Short mmCIF file of C-alpha atoms in Angstrom, two decimals:
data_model
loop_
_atom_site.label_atom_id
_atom_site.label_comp_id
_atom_site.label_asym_id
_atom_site.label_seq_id
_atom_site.Cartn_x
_atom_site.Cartn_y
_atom_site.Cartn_z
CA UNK A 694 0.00 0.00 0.00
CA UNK A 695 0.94 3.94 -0.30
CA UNK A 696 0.73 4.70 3.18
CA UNK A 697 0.68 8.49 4.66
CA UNK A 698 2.73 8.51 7.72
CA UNK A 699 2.36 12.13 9.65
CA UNK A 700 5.11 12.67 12.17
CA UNK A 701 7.17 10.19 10.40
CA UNK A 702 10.60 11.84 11.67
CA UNK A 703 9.77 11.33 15.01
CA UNK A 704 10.63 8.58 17.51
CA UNK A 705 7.91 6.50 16.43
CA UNK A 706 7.33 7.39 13.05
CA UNK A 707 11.06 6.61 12.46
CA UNK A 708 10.41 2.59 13.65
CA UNK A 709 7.15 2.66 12.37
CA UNK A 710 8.21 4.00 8.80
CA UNK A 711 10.92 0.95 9.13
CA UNK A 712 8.86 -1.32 9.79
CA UNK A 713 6.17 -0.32 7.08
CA UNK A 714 9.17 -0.50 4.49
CA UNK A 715 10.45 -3.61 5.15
CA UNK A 716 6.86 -5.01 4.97
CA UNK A 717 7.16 -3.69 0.99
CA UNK A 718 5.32 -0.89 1.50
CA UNK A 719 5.48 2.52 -0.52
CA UNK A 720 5.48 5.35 2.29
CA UNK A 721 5.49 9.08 2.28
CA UNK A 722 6.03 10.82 5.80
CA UNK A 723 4.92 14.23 7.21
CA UNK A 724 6.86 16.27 9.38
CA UNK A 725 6.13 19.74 10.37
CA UNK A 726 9.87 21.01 9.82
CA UNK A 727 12.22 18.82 7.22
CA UNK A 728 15.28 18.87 9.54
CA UNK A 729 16.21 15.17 10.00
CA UNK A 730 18.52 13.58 7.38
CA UNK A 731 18.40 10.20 8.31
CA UNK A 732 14.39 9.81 7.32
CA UNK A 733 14.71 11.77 4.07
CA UNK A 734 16.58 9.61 2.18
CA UNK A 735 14.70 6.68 2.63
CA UNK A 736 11.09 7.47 1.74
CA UNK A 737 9.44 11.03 0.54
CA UNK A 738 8.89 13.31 3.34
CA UNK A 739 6.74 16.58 2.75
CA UNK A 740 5.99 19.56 4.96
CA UNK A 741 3.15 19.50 6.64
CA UNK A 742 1.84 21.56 10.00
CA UNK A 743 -1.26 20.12 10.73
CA UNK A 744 -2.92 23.43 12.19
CA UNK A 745 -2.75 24.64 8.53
CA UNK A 746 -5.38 23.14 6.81
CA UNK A 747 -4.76 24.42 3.34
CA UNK A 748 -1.09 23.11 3.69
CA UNK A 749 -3.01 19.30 4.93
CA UNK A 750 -5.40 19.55 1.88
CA UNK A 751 -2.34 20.22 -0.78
CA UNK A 752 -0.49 16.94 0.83
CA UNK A 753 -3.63 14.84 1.25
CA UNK A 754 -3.99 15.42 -2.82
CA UNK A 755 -0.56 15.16 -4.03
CA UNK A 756 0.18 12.25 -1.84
CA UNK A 757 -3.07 9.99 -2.52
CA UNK A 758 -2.73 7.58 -0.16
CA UNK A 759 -4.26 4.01 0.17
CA UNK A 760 -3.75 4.03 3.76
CA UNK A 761 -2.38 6.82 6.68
CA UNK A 762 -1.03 6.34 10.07
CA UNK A 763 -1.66 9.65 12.16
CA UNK A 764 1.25 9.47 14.92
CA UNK A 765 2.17 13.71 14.70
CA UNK A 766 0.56 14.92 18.03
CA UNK A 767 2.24 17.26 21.27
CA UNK A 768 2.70 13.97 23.00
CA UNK A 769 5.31 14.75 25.49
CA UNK A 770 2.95 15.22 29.12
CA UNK A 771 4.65 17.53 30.56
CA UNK A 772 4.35 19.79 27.93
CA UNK A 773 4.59 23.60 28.91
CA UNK A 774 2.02 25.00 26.85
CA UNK A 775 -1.16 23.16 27.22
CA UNK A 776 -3.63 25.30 24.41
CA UNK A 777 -0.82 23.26 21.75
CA UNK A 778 -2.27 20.17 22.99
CA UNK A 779 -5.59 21.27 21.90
CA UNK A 780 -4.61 23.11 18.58
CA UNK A 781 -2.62 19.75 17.04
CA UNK A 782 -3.79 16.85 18.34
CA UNK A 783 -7.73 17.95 18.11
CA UNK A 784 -7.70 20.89 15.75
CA UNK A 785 -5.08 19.63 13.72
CA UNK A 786 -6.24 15.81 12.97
CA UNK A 787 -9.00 17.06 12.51
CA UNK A 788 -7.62 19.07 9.36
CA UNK A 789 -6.21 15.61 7.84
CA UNK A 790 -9.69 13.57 8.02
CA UNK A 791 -11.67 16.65 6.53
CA UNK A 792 -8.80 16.69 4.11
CA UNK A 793 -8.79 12.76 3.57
CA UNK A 794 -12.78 12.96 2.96
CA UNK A 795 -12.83 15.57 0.79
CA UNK A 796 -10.16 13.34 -1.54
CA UNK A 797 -12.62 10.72 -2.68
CA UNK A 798 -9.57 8.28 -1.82
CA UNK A 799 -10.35 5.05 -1.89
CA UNK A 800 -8.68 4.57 1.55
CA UNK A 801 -8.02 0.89 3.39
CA UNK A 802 -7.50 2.01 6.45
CA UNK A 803 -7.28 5.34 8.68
CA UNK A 804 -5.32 4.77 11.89
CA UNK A 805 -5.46 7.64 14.45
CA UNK A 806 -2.91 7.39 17.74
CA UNK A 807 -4.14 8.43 20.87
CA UNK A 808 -3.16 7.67 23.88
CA UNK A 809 -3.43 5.51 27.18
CA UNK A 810 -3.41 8.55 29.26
CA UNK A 811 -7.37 9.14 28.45
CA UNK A 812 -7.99 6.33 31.26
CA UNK A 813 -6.64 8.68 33.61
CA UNK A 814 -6.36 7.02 37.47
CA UNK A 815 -8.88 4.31 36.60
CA UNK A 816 -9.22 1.61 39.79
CA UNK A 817 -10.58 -0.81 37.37
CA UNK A 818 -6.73 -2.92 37.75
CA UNK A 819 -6.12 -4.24 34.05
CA UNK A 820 -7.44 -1.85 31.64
CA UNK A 821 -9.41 -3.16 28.56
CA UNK A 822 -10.65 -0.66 25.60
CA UNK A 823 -14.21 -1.07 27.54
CA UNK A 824 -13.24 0.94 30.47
CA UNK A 825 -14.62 4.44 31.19
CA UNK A 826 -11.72 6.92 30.53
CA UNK A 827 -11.14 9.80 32.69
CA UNK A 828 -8.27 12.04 31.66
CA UNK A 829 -6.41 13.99 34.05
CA UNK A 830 -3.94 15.99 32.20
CA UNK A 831 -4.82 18.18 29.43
CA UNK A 832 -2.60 15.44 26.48
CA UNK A 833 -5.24 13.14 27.63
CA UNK A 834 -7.94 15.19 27.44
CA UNK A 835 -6.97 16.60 24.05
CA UNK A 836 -6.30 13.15 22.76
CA UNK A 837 -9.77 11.91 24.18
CA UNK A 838 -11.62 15.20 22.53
CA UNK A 839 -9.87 14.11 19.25
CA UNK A 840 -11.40 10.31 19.55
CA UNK A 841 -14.62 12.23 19.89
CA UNK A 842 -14.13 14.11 17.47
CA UNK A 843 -13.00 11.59 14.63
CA UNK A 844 -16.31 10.10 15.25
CA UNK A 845 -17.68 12.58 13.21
CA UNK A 846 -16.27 10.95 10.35
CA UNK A 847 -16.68 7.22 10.67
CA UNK A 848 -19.22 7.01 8.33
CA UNK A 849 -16.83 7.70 5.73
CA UNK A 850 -13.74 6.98 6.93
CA UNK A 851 -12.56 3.45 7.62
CA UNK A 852 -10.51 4.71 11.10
CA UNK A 853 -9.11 2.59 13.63
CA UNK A 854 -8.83 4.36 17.24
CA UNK A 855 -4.85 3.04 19.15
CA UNK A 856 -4.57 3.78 22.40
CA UNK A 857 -0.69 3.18 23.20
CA UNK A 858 0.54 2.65 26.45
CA UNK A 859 4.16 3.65 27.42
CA UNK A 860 7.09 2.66 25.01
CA UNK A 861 10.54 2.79 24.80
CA UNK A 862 14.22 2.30 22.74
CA UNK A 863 17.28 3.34 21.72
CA UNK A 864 16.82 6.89 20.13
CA UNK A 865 14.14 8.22 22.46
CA UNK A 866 14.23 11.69 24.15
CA UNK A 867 16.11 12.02 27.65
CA UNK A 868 12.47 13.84 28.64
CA UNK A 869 11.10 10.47 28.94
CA UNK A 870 11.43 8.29 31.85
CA UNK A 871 13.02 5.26 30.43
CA UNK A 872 15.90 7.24 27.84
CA UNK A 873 16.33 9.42 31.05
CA UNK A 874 17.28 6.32 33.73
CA UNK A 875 19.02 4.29 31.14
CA UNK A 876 21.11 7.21 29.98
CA UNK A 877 22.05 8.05 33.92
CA UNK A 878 23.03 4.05 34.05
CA UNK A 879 25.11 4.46 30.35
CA UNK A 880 26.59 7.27 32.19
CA UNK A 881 27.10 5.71 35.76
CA UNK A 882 25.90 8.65 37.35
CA UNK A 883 26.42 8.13 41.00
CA UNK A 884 22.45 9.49 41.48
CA UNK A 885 19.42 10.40 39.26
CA UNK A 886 16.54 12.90 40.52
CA UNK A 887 12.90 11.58 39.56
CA UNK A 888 9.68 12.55 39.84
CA UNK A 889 6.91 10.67 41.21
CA UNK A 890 7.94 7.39 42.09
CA UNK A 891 4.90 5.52 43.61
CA UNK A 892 4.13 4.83 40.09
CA UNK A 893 3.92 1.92 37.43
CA UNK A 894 2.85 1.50 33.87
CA UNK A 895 2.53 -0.83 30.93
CA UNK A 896 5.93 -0.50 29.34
CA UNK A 897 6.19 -2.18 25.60
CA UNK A 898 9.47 -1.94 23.03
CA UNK A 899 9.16 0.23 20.02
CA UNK A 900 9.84 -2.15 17.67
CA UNK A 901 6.86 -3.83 19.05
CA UNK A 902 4.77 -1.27 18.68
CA UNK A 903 5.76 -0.33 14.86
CA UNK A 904 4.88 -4.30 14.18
CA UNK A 905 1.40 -3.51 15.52
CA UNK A 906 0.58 -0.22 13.59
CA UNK A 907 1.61 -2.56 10.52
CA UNK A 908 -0.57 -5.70 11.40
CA UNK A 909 -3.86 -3.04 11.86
CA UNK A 910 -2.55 -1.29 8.80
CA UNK A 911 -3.22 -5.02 7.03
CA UNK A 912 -6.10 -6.15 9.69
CA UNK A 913 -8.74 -5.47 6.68
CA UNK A 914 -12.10 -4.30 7.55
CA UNK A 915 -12.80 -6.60 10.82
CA UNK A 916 -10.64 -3.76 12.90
CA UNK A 917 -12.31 -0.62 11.02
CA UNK A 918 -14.32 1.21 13.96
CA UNK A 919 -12.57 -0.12 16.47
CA UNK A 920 -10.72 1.23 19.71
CA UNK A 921 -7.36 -0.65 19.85
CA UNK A 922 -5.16 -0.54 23.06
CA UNK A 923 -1.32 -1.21 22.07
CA UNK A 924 0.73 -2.64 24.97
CA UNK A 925 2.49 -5.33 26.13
CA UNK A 926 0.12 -6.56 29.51
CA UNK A 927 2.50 -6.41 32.24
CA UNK A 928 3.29 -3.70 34.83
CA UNK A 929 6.48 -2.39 35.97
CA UNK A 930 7.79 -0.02 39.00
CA UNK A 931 10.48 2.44 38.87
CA UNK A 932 11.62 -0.02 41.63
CA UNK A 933 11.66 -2.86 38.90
CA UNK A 934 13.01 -0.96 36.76
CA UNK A 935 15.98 0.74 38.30
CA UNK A 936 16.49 -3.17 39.85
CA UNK A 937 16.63 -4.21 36.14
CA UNK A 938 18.98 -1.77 34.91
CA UNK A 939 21.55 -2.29 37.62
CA UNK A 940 21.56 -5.84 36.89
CA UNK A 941 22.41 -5.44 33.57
CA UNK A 942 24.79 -2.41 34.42
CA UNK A 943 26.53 -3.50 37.37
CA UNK A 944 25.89 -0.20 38.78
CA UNK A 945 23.61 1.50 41.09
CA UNK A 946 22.05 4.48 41.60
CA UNK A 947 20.74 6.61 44.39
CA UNK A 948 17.55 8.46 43.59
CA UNK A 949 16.17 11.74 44.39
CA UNK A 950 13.09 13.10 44.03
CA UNK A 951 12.87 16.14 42.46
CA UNK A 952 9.80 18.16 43.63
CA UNK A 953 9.84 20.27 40.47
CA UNK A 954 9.79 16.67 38.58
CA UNK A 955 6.17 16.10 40.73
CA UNK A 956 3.36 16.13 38.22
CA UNK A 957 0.21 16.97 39.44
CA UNK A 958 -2.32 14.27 38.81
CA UNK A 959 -0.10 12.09 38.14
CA UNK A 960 -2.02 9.00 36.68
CA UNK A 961 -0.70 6.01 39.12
CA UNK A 962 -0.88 2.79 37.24
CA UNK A 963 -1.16 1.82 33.90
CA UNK A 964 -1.33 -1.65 32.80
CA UNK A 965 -3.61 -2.64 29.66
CA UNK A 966 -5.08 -5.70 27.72
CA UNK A 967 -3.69 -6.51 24.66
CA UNK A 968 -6.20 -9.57 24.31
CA UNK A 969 -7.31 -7.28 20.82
CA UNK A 970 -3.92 -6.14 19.83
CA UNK A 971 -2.63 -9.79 19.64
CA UNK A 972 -5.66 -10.91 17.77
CA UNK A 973 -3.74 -9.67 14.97
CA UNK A 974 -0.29 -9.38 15.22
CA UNK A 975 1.67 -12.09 14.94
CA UNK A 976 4.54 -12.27 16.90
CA UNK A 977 4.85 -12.59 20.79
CA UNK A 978 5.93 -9.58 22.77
CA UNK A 979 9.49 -8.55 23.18
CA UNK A 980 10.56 -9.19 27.44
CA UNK A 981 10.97 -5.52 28.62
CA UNK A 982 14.39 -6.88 30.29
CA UNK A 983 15.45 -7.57 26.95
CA UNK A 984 14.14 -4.30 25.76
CA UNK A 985 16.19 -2.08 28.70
CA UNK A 986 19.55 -4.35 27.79
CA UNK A 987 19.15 -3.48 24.24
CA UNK A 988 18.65 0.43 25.29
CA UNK A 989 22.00 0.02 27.37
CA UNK A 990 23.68 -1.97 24.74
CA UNK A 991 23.45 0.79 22.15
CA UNK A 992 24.36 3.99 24.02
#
């Protein structure tokens, strides 16, 4: 298929775009500044800021996709500027499905990313795409409004709704919790400063995750309408997985917690069911041990 990737220069449009290629698949990628050489060469990549929906209409028409995986969002949570959240992930997909509407395209498949986070601090233990969300940050409230909002168009769009939990690998930002604890370990930093630490969540590898945008990509129409949560089933701790790290390291660290690192509602545990996910993809789920070894390996 000629598949639209937005955000395709990002961290997980760069696996994702990989993985999409190696499948045989002819992509074109989005990015909302062309400043990252090692994407370029590989596939087309065209301009495109999704809050400009003249500039989303031109690309939507040049491009003519069979099939488009939306990943570009303001996805980091701590985020300083909380009306962006609102502006691109809401505002701004919803430029690309007006845009891929108005195409006439005779489109396979319409995958939107959202996000985990819209379950909030749900009590409910393991969290299954059935379970009431309640965002408590404004990402998971935008990326909840723009689930709402895409409904407006499922009558002729064929979209599929994933709902990632946490992911990580080699390449990810520093900002986020894994890259920031493996890269104290690569560094043996004598101590690391953290936020809240009475916390867990439902940590996948991104390779993982690219193989499951690609098996929904190829899921045909049984998927189409469907909420999808993306993880891997299993729960870990900071305590797990600064135990993990220094196994593999050798080394230990001391932590510190950093009030100014102390989100507000913090959302306490996330672990998800994958029971869906798995329905279709068809290979088992990278160990996260394996996962944080290969992180450490590569620094």
């Amino acid at each position: 298929m000629r598949v639209l990737v937005t955000g395709s220069q990002g961290f997980t449009g760069h696996y994702v775009t990989r993985q999409l290629l190696q499948a045989g698949h002819d992509v074109v990628g989005t990015a909302t500044h062309l400043n990252d050489t090692r994407t370029v060469d590989l596939f087309e990549t065209k301009a495109m800021d999704l809050t400009n929906p003249d500039q989303v209409k031109r690309v939507v028409e040049s491009v003519r996709p069979d099939a488009v995986i939306h990943l570009a969002a303001v996805s980091y949570v701590g985020h300083g500027a909380p009306a962006e959240f609102y502006t691109t992930n809401v505002l701004g997909t919803r430029n690309l499905l007006e845009s891929l509407a108005g195409a006439d395209l005779p489109l396979q498949n319409v995958i939107l990313a959202s996000s985990a986070n819209v379950y909030g601090n749900s009590r409910q233990g393991v969290l299954t795409e059935d379970t009431p969300p309640a965002p408590a940050n404004d990402y998971a409230v935008s990326k909840l409004a723009m689930e709402y909002m895409a409904l407006l168009w499922a009558d002729r769009l064929p979209l599929i709704i994933t709902r990632p939990f946490n992911y990580t690998g080699v390449g990810q930002s520093t900002r986020f919790l894994i890259a920031k604890i493996v890269d104290h370990f690569c560094r043996r930093e004598v101590s690391i400063k953290l936020g809240n630490l009475d916390i867990s969540r439902d940590f996948s590898d991104v390779r993982d995750v690219a193989c499951m945008y690609e098996a929904l990509l190829t899921a045909g129409v049984d998927m189409q309408g469907c909420v999808v949560n993306l993880c891997s089933g299993i729960s870990w701790s900071m305590q797990d997985i600064l135990s993990a790290c220094s196994d593999i390291t050798g080394h230990t660290l001391s932590v510190e917690t950093d009030p100014s690192l102390v989100r507000q509602n913090e959302v306490k545990n996330l672990q998800g069911s994958n029971e869906a996910i798995m329905r279709v993809l068809d290979k088992p789920m990278t160990p996260f041990n394996e996962t944080l070894n290969w992180m450490l390996q590569k620094q």
